[in-house]
Amino acid sequence: MTATTTVTSVNPVLRVAPAAPAEAAAYFRASLVFHADVSDVAAALAADGDPGFVVLDSRSTDSWDQGHIPGALHLPTALIPEQAEQLLDKSVPVVTYCWGPGCNGATRAALALAELGYQVKEMLGGFEYWAREGFAYETWEGEARREADPLTVPVDTEDCGC
């Protein structure tokens, strides 16, 4: 007669244990210091008055012409070191964006600005999610807007509950 051993396998999610609550709170608080999402940026820009930040599109001119957030400044990442001081005030926070989640251009732009002494956040989702969530944008031909994608924004309500 042989004894059977029960092997308990840990699933991939818990293979590395979650952080302690205090560590998790510190991490997520820090994440919010560095990031803003498309909906929050849109709401702040739509409110009456000065939102307290400037939006910066760090993509190429061809990309900018394809579509950009109304009121955004255009400053490709490569030009930040030589042109940022002409366009930006160091006392005003900057929110950078690029194409979308698959592009780190906004991260590189945020780094370049931070190294020059600017307060900066990166807009998660970039221009892709701005358009996918149905917010108006400008192109070289004028204003445009896409129908909101129900996979990125709630249908029949303006509040996602986040």
CSV table of C-alpha atoms in Angstrom, one decimal:
chain,number,residue,atom,x,y,z
A,1,MET,CA,0.0,0.0,0.0
A,2,THR,CA,1.4,3.4,-0.9
A,3,ALA,CA,0.5,6.7,0.6
A,4,THR,CA,-0.8,9.5,-1.7
A,5,THR,CA,0.5,13.0,-1.2
A,6,THR,CA,-1.8,15.9,-2.0
A,7,VAL,CA,0.0,18.6,-3.8
A,8,THR,CA,-1.5,22.0,-3.4
A,9,SER,CA,-0.6,24.2,-6.3
A,10,VAL,CA,-0.9,28.0,-5.9
A,11,ASN,CA,-2.6,29.7,-8.8
A,12,PRO,CA,-0.6,32.3,-10.8
A,13,VAL,CA,-2.3,35.2,-9.2
A,14,LEU,CA,-1.2,34.3,-5.7
A,15,ARG,CA,2.1,32.7,-6.5
A,16,VAL,CA,3.6,36.0,-5.3
A,17,ALA,CA,1.5,37.1,-2.2
A,18,PRO,CA,-0.2,40.5,-2.3
A,19,ALA,CA,1.5,43.4,-0.6
A,20,ALA,CA,0.6,44.3,3.0
A,21,PRO,CA,-2.2,46.8,3.0
A,22,ALA,CA,0.0,49.7,4.1
A,23,GLU,CA,2.5,48.9,1.3
A,24,ALA,CA,-0.3,48.6,-1.2
A,25,ALA,CA,-1.8,52.0,-0.1
A,26,ALA,CA,1.6,53.7,-0.6
A,27,TYR,CA,2.0,52.1,-4.0
A,28,PHE,CA,-1.4,53.1,-5.3
A,29,ARG,CA,-1.2,56.6,-3.8
A,30,ALA,CA,2.1,57.0,-5.6
A,31,SER,CA,0.5,55.8,-8.8
A,32,LEU,CA,-2.1,58.5,-8.6
A,33,VAL,CA,0.7,61.1,-8.1
A,34,PHE,CA,2.1,60.1,-11.5
A,35,HIS,CA,-1.0,59.3,-13.5
A,36,ALA,CA,-4.3,60.8,-14.5
A,37,ASP,CA,-7.0,59.1,-16.6
A,38,VAL,CA,-8.7,60.3,-19.8
A,39,SER,CA,-12.1,60.8,-18.1
A,40,ASP,CA,-10.6,62.9,-15.2
A,41,VAL,CA,-8.6,65.0,-17.7
A,42,ALA,CA,-11.8,65.5,-19.8
A,43,ALA,CA,-13.9,66.5,-16.8
A,44,ALA,CA,-11.3,69.0,-15.6
A,45,LEU,CA,-11.0,70.6,-19.0
A,46,ALA,CA,-14.8,70.7,-19.4
A,47,ALA,CA,-15.4,72.5,-16.1
A,48,ASP,CA,-15.6,76.2,-15.9
A,49,GLY,CA,-12.4,78.0,-15.3
A,50,ASP,CA,-8.7,77.1,-15.3
A,51,PRO,CA,-8.2,73.3,-14.8
A,52,GLY,CA,-4.8,74.1,-13.1
A,53,PHE,CA,-2.8,72.1,-15.6
A,54,VAL,CA,-1.8,72.1,-19.3
A,55,VAL,CA,-2.1,69.2,-21.6
A,56,LEU,CA,0.9,68.3,-23.8
A,57,ASP,CA,0.8,66.1,-26.8
A,58,SER,CA,4.2,64.6,-27.3
A,59,ARG,CA,3.7,63.0,-30.7
A,60,SER,CA,4.9,63.9,-34.1
A,61,THR,CA,3.3,66.6,-36.3
A,62,ASP,CA,1.7,64.0,-38.5
A,63,SER,CA,0.2,62.3,-35.5
A,64,TRP,CA,-1.0,65.7,-34.1
A,65,ASP,CA,-2.6,66.5,-37.4
A,66,GLN,CA,-4.5,63.2,-37.3
A,67,GLY,CA,-6.1,64.2,-34.0
A,68,HIS,CA,-5.4,65.8,-30.7
A,69,ILE,CA,-7.1,67.0,-27.6
A,70,PRO,CA,-8.6,70.5,-28.0
A,71,GLY,CA,-6.5,73.1,-26.2
A,72,ALA,CA,-3.5,70.7,-25.9
A,73,LEU,CA,0.0,72.1,-26.6
A,74,HIS,CA,2.1,70.2,-29.2
A,75,LEU,CA,5.7,69.5,-28.3
A,76,PRO,CA,7.2,66.3,-29.6
A,77,THR,CA,9.4,64.6,-27.0
A,78,ALA,CA,12.6,65.1,-29.0
A,79,LEU,CA,12.1,68.9,-28.8
A,80,ILE,CA,11.3,69.2,-25.1
A,81,PRO,CA,14.9,70.0,-24.0
A,82,GLU,CA,15.1,73.0,-26.4
A,83,GLN,CA,11.5,74.3,-26.5
A,84,ALA,CA,9.8,73.5,-23.2
A,85,GLU,CA,10.8,76.8,-21.5
A,86,GLN,CA,9.3,78.8,-24.4
A,87,LEU,CA,5.9,77.0,-24.1
A,88,LEU,CA,5.5,76.0,-20.5
A,89,ASP,CA,5.4,77.6,-17.1
A,90,LYS,CA,7.2,75.6,-14.4
A,91,SER,CA,4.5,76.6,-11.9
A,92,VAL,CA,1.8,74.9,-13.9
A,93,PRO,CA,1.5,71.1,-13.8
A,94,VAL,CA,1.8,69.3,-17.2
A,95,VAL,CA,-0.2,66.3,-18.3
A,96,THR,CA,1.5,64.4,-21.1
A,97,TYR,CA,-0.1,62.0,-23.6
A,98,CYS,CA,0.9,60.1,-26.7
A,99,TRP,CA,-1.0,57.5,-28.8
A,100,GLY,CA,-2.2,55.0,-26.2
A,101,PRO,CA,-1.4,52.2,-23.8
A,102,GLY,CA,1.0,50.6,-26.2
A,103,CYS,CA,3.2,53.7,-26.6
A,104,ASN,CA,5.6,55.0,-24.0
A,105,GLY,CA,6.0,58.4,-25.6
A,106,ALA,CA,4.1,60.2,-22.9
A,107,THR,CA,6.3,58.5,-20.3
A,108,ARG,CA,9.4,59.6,-22.1
A,109,ALA,CA,8.0,63.2,-22.4
A,110,ALA,CA,7.1,63.2,-18.7
A,111,LEU,CA,10.6,62.1,-17.8
A,112,ALA,CA,12.2,64.8,-20.0
A,113,LEU,CA,9.9,67.5,-18.4
A,114,ALA,CA,10.5,66.3,-14.8
A,115,GLU,CA,14.3,66.4,-15.5
A,116,LEU,CA,13.9,70.0,-16.5
A,117,GLY,CA,12.0,70.8,-13.3
A,118,TYR,CA,8.3,70.6,-14.4
A,119,GLN,CA,5.5,69.0,-12.3
A,120,VAL,CA,4.1,66.3,-14.5
A,121,LYS,CA,1.6,63.5,-14.8
A,122,GLU,CA,1.0,61.0,-17.6
A,123,MET,CA,-2.5,60.6,-19.0
A,124,LEU,CA,-3.2,56.9,-19.1
A,125,GLY,CA,-4.8,55.6,-22.3
A,126,GLY,CA,-3.4,58.5,-24.4
A,127,PHE,CA,-5.2,59.8,-27.5
A,128,GLU,CA,-6.5,56.3,-28.3
A,129,TYR,CA,-8.7,56.3,-25.2
A,130,TRP,CA,-9.6,59.9,-25.5
A,131,ALA,CA,-11.2,59.1,-28.9
A,132,ARG,CA,-12.5,55.7,-27.8
A,133,GLU,CA,-14.4,57.3,-24.9
A,134,GLY,CA,-16.1,59.6,-27.3
A,135,PHE,CA,-14.5,62.9,-26.4
A,136,ALA,CA,-14.2,65.6,-29.1
A,137,TYR,CA,-10.8,66.0,-30.7
A,138,GLU,CA,-9.3,68.3,-33.3
A,139,THR,CA,-7.7,67.3,-36.6
A,140,TRP,CA,-6.1,69.3,-39.4
A,141,GLU,CA,-9.6,69.4,-41.0
A,142,GLY,CA,-11.5,70.5,-37.9
A,143,GLU,CA,-13.3,69.0,-34.9
A,144,ALA,CA,-14.2,65.3,-34.9
A,145,ARG,CA,-15.7,62.8,-32.5
A,146,ARG,CA,-16.2,59.1,-32.5
A,147,GLU,CA,-19.0,57.2,-31.0
A,148,ALA,CA,-18.0,56.0,-27.5
A,149,ASP,CA,-16.7,52.4,-27.3
A,150,PRO,CA,-18.9,50.5,-24.7
A,151,LEU,CA,-15.8,48.6,-23.7
A,152,THR,CA,-14.1,51.7,-22.4
A,153,VAL,CA,-17.0,53.9,-21.2
A,154,PRO,CA,-20.4,53.1,-19.6
A,155,VAL,CA,-23.4,53.3,-21.9
A,156,ASP,CA,-26.3,55.6,-21.0
A,157,THR,CA,-24.5,57.3,-18.1
A,158,GLU,CA,-21.6,59.8,-17.6
A,159,ASP,CA,-20.4,58.3,-14.4
A,160,CYS,CA,-18.4,55.0,-14.5
A,161,GLY,CA,-18.5,54.8,-10.7
A,162,CYS,CA,-14.7,54.7,-10.5
